[in-house]
mmCIF file of C-alpha atoms in Angstrom:
data_model
loop_
_atom_site.group_PDB
_atom_site.id
_atom_site.type_symbol
_atom_site.label_atom_id
_atom_site.label_comp_id
_atom_site.label_asym_id
_atom_site.label_seq_id
_atom_site.Cartn_x
_atom_site.Cartn_y
_atom_site.Cartn_z
ATOM 1 C CA MET A 29 93.083 102.443 137.663
ATOM 2 C CA THR A 30 94.613 105.336 135.727
ATOM 3 C CA GLN A 31 97.928 105.346 133.906
ATOM 4 C CA GLU A 32 99.320 107.683 136.572
ATOM 5 C CA GLU A 33 98.429 105.141 139.272
ATOM 6 C CA LEU A 34 99.603 102.178 137.210
ATOM 7 C CA LEU A 35 103.050 103.400 136.211
ATOM 8 C CA PRO A 36 104.595 103.440 139.725
ATOM 9 C CA LEU A 37 103.290 99.887 140.334
ATOM 10 C CA VAL A 38 104.712 98.680 137.022
ATOM 11 C CA LEU A 39 108.058 100.312 137.781
ATOM 12 C CA LYS A 40 108.113 98.433 141.114
ATOM 13 C CA LYS A 41 107.156 95.260 139.191
ATOM 14 C CA ASP A 42 104.166 94.769 141.456
ATOM 15 C CA ASP A 43 102.431 91.523 140.384
ATOM 16 C CA ARG A 44 98.990 93.186 140.310
ATOM 17 C CA ALA A 45 100.301 95.794 137.889
ATOM 18 C CA PHE A 46 100.843 93.299 135.076
ATOM 19 C CA LYS A 47 97.138 92.424 134.991
ATOM 20 C CA TYR A 48 96.135 96.088 134.993
ATOM 21 C CA LEU A 49 98.732 96.839 132.326
ATOM 22 C CA TYR A 50 97.381 94.066 130.123
ATOM 23 C CA ASP A 51 93.736 95.030 130.684
ATOM 24 C CA MET A 52 94.447 98.678 129.954
ATOM 25 C CA TYR A 53 96.489 98.303 126.759
ATOM 26 C CA SER A 54 96.031 94.850 125.202
ATOM 27 C CA LYS A 55 93.171 95.777 122.848
ATOM 28 C CA SER A 56 94.869 98.800 121.322
ATOM 29 C CA LEU A 57 98.228 97.013 121.030
ATOM 30 C CA PHE A 58 96.567 93.982 119.466
ATOM 31 C CA ALA A 59 94.985 96.257 116.839
ATOM 32 C CA VAL A 60 98.437 97.578 115.914
ATOM 33 C CA ILE A 61 99.845 94.051 115.693
ATOM 34 C CA SER A 62 96.879 92.826 113.646
ATOM 35 C CA ASN A 63 97.479 95.582 111.146
ATOM 36 C CA LEU A 64 100.928 94.118 110.509
ATOM 37 C CA ILE A 65 100.366 90.394 111.150
ATOM 38 C CA LYS A 66 97.173 89.055 109.652
ATOM 39 C CA ASP A 67 97.250 85.599 111.251
ATOM 40 C CA ARG A 68 95.355 85.911 114.558
ATOM 41 C CA GLU A 69 97.314 83.186 116.334
ATOM 42 C CA GLU A 70 100.653 84.748 115.352
ATOM 43 C CA ALA A 71 99.359 88.187 116.366
ATOM 44 C CA GLU A 72 98.360 86.844 119.791
ATOM 45 C CA ASP A 73 101.853 85.384 120.217
ATOM 46 C CA VAL A 74 103.382 88.753 119.338
ATOM 47 C CA LEU A 75 101.092 90.471 121.849
ATOM 48 C CA GLN A 76 102.252 88.100 124.586
ATOM 49 C CA GLU A 77 105.886 88.560 123.594
ATOM 50 C CA SER A 78 105.410 92.339 123.600
ATOM 51 C CA PHE A 79 104.021 92.379 127.137
ATOM 52 C CA ILE A 80 106.924 90.253 128.329
ATOM 53 C CA LYS A 81 109.392 92.710 126.737
ATOM 54 C CA ILE A 82 107.552 95.665 128.257
ATOM 55 C CA TRP A 83 107.626 94.049 131.709
ATOM 56 C CA LYS A 84 111.282 93.014 131.505
ATOM 57 C CA ASN A 85 112.456 96.357 130.118
ATOM 58 C CA ILE A 86 110.308 98.712 132.195
ATOM 59 C CA ASP A 87 113.443 100.043 133.879
ATOM 60 C CA SER A 88 114.511 101.566 130.540
ATOM 61 C CA TYR A 89 111.352 103.704 130.290
ATOM 62 C CA ASN A 90 112.079 107.393 130.771
ATOM 63 C CA GLU A 91 109.139 109.788 131.249
ATOM 64 C CA GLU A 92 111.248 112.685 130.016
ATOM 65 C CA LYS A 93 111.726 111.044 126.609
ATOM 66 C CA GLY A 94 108.048 110.414 125.910
ATOM 67 C CA ARG A 95 104.709 109.103 127.006
ATOM 68 C CA PHE A 96 104.387 105.602 128.418
ATOM 69 C CA TYR A 97 101.855 104.561 125.778
ATOM 70 C CA THR A 98 104.202 105.669 122.993
ATOM 71 C CA TRP A 99 106.995 103.644 124.572
ATOM 72 C CA ILE A 100 104.945 100.431 124.812
ATOM 73 C CA LEU A 101 103.516 101.036 121.341
ATOM 74 C CA ASN A 102 107.030 101.202 119.889
ATOM 75 C CA ILE A 103 108.044 97.997 121.663
ATOM 76 C CA THR A 104 104.945 96.259 120.329
ATOM 77 C CA ARG A 105 105.343 97.565 116.782
ATOM 78 C CA ASN A 106 109.022 96.582 116.710
ATOM 79 C CA THR A 107 108.196 93.114 118.030
ATOM 80 C CA ALA A 108 105.619 92.674 115.261
ATOM 81 C CA ILE A 109 108.096 93.861 112.622
ATOM 82 C CA ASP A 110 110.743 91.493 113.996
ATOM 83 C CA LYS A 111 108.214 88.662 113.677
ATOM 84 C CA LEU A 112 107.451 89.632 110.078
ATOM 85 C CA ARG A 113 111.155 89.576 109.237
ATOM 86 C CA SER A 114 111.844 86.271 110.957
ATOM 87 C CA LYS A 115 112.804 83.364 108.757
ATOM 88 C CA GLY A 116 110.252 80.981 110.292
ATOM 89 C CA PHE A 117 107.389 83.413 109.752
ATOM 90 C CA ASN A 118 108.397 84.041 106.152
ATOM 91 C CA ASN A 119 108.642 80.309 105.474
ATOM 92 C CA SER A 120 105.152 79.756 106.877
ATOM 93 C CA LEU A 121 103.792 82.377 104.470
ATOM 94 C CA LYS A 122 105.145 80.439 101.507
ATOM 95 C CA ASN A 123 102.794 77.554 102.294
ATOM 96 C CA LEU A 124 99.510 79.464 102.534
ATOM 97 C CA SER A 125 96.504 78.164 100.618
ATOM 98 C CA SER A 126 94.372 80.431 98.440
ATOM 99 C CA ASP A 127 91.718 80.456 101.197
ATOM 100 C CA ASN A 128 94.131 82.354 103.409
ATOM 101 C CA PHE A 129 94.571 85.075 100.798
ATOM 102 C CA VAL A 130 90.837 85.744 100.760
ATOM 103 C CA HIS A 131 90.990 85.927 104.566
ATOM 104 C CA LEU A 132 93.880 88.413 104.365
ATOM 105 C CA LEU A 133 91.947 90.646 101.985
ATOM 106 C CA ASP A 134 88.905 90.568 104.254
ATOM 107 C CA ASP A 135 91.021 91.423 107.301
ATOM 108 C CA SER A 136 92.689 94.267 105.417
ATOM 109 C CA ALA A 137 89.310 95.742 104.482
ATOM 110 C CA LYS A 138 88.158 95.418 108.100
ATOM 111 C CA MET A 139 91.302 97.170 109.366
ATOM 112 C CA ILE A 140 90.838 100.047 106.936
ATOM 113 C CA SER A 141 87.269 100.296 108.163
ATOM 114 C CA ARG A 142 88.472 100.335 111.783
ATOM 115 C CA ILE A 143 91.028 103.043 110.997
ATOM 116 C CA ASP A 144 88.269 105.071 109.336
ATOM 117 C CA THR A 145 86.039 104.511 112.350
ATOM 118 C CA ILE A 146 88.490 106.125 114.722
ATOM 119 C CA GLY A 147 89.012 108.954 112.230
ATOM 120 C CA ILE A 148 92.767 108.741 111.753
ATOM 121 C CA GLN A 149 92.440 108.006 108.045
ATOM 122 C CA GLU A 150 90.508 111.261 107.511
ATOM 123 C CA PHE A 151 93.237 113.281 109.207
ATOM 124 C CA VAL A 152 95.972 111.521 107.228
ATOM 125 C CA LYS A 153 94.105 112.290 103.965
ATOM 126 C CA LYS A 154 94.393 116.021 104.771
ATOM 127 C CA LEU A 155 98.187 115.848 104.721
ATOM 128 C CA LYS A 156 100.443 116.594 101.750
ATOM 129 C CA PRO A 157 100.728 113.670 99.292
ATOM 130 C CA LYS A 158 104.332 113.000 100.352
ATOM 131 C CA CYS A 159 103.213 112.806 103.999
ATOM 132 C CA ILE A 160 100.385 110.444 103.134
ATOM 133 C CA GLN A 161 102.871 108.194 101.372
ATOM 134 C CA ILE A 162 105.412 108.237 104.217
ATOM 135 C CA ILE A 163 102.839 107.663 106.978
ATOM 136 C CA ASP A 164 101.269 104.849 104.973
ATOM 137 C CA LEU A 165 104.617 103.089 104.580
ATOM 138 C CA LEU A 166 105.889 103.636 108.118
ATOM 139 C CA PHE A 167 102.761 103.237 110.216
ATOM 140 C CA PHE A 168 100.132 101.384 108.239
ATOM 141 C CA ARG A 169 102.410 98.992 106.365
ATOM 142 C CA GLY A 170 105.105 98.635 109.016
ATOM 143 C CA TYR A 171 108.118 99.633 106.902
ATOM 144 C CA THR A 172 111.284 100.729 108.648
ATOM 145 C CA GLN A 173 112.572 104.183 107.787
ATOM 146 C CA GLN A 174 115.335 102.588 105.698
ATOM 147 C CA GLU A 175 112.828 100.442 103.797
ATOM 148 C CA ALA A 176 110.668 103.517 103.167
ATOM 149 C CA ALA A 177 113.728 105.394 101.885
ATOM 150 C CA ASP A 178 114.509 102.519 99.521
ATOM 151 C CA GLU A 179 110.885 102.295 98.359
ATOM 152 C CA LEU A 180 110.629 106.052 97.729
ATOM 153 C CA GLU A 181 114.185 106.239 96.377
ATOM 154 C CA ILE A 182 115.136 109.115 98.670
ATOM 155 C CA PRO A 183 117.853 109.432 101.331
ATOM 156 C CA LEU A 184 117.203 108.018 104.807
ATOM 157 C CA GLY A 185 117.724 111.443 106.393
ATOM 158 C CA THR A 186 115.028 112.898 104.161
ATOM 159 C CA VAL A 187 112.581 110.196 105.261
ATOM 160 C CA LYS A 188 113.371 110.915 108.915
ATOM 161 C CA THR A 189 112.902 114.668 108.482
ATOM 162 C CA GLN A 190 109.724 114.317 106.439
ATOM 163 C CA ASN A 191 108.322 111.771 108.898
ATOM 164 C CA ARG A 192 108.924 114.147 111.810
ATOM 165 C CA ASN A 193 107.351 117.054 109.891
ATOM 166 C CA CYS A 194 104.388 114.937 108.786
ATOM 167 C CA ILE A 195 103.733 113.724 112.331
ATOM 168 C CA ASN A 196 103.799 117.334 113.519
ATOM 169 C CA ASP A 197 101.305 118.268 110.779
ATOM 170 C CA LEU A 198 99.107 115.356 111.867
ATOM 171 C CA ARG A 199 99.320 116.493 115.497
ATOM 172 C CA ASN A 200 98.189 119.958 114.430
ATOM 173 C CA PHE A 201 95.168 118.484 112.623
ATOM 174 C CA LEU A 202 94.305 116.460 115.724
ATOM 175 C CA LYS A 203 94.438 119.539 117.977
ATOM 176 C CA VAL A 204 91.675 121.257 116.007
#
């Protein structure tokens, strides 16, 4: 089933559509979540929560504002960031053993390898240093635009403008 065939079924909340939706997007969304949340069990919970939000809020999707995948990707990314900021999640991190830190480092290395495998990292490296820094903070580390502004000590509006310009530069590299 293609996305064009799936979207009308999802909008009608056809029960079959949920399975197709999950089969079509779960792997790529899980990769995004895993980049932010290193604990597999927590990441799986966030994936489930994301699909529930997507299903419940499908009526708010507007084709004119962007692609469907971008819309579900934003929901998923925001759900993962919300999880990272939650008090319970932060408290659980305080009790990690040293074995978990080795696991986190291994997972991080694997994710960088996966990013390199799909080639995104090479395209990002071609950008201006400021763009590399902003994309790293916003997309690879999961910072909000405000957090990135604080980290870089620049105004929020500047981060938003530079992010938009950097994404356009990245799009141009990907078109080649």
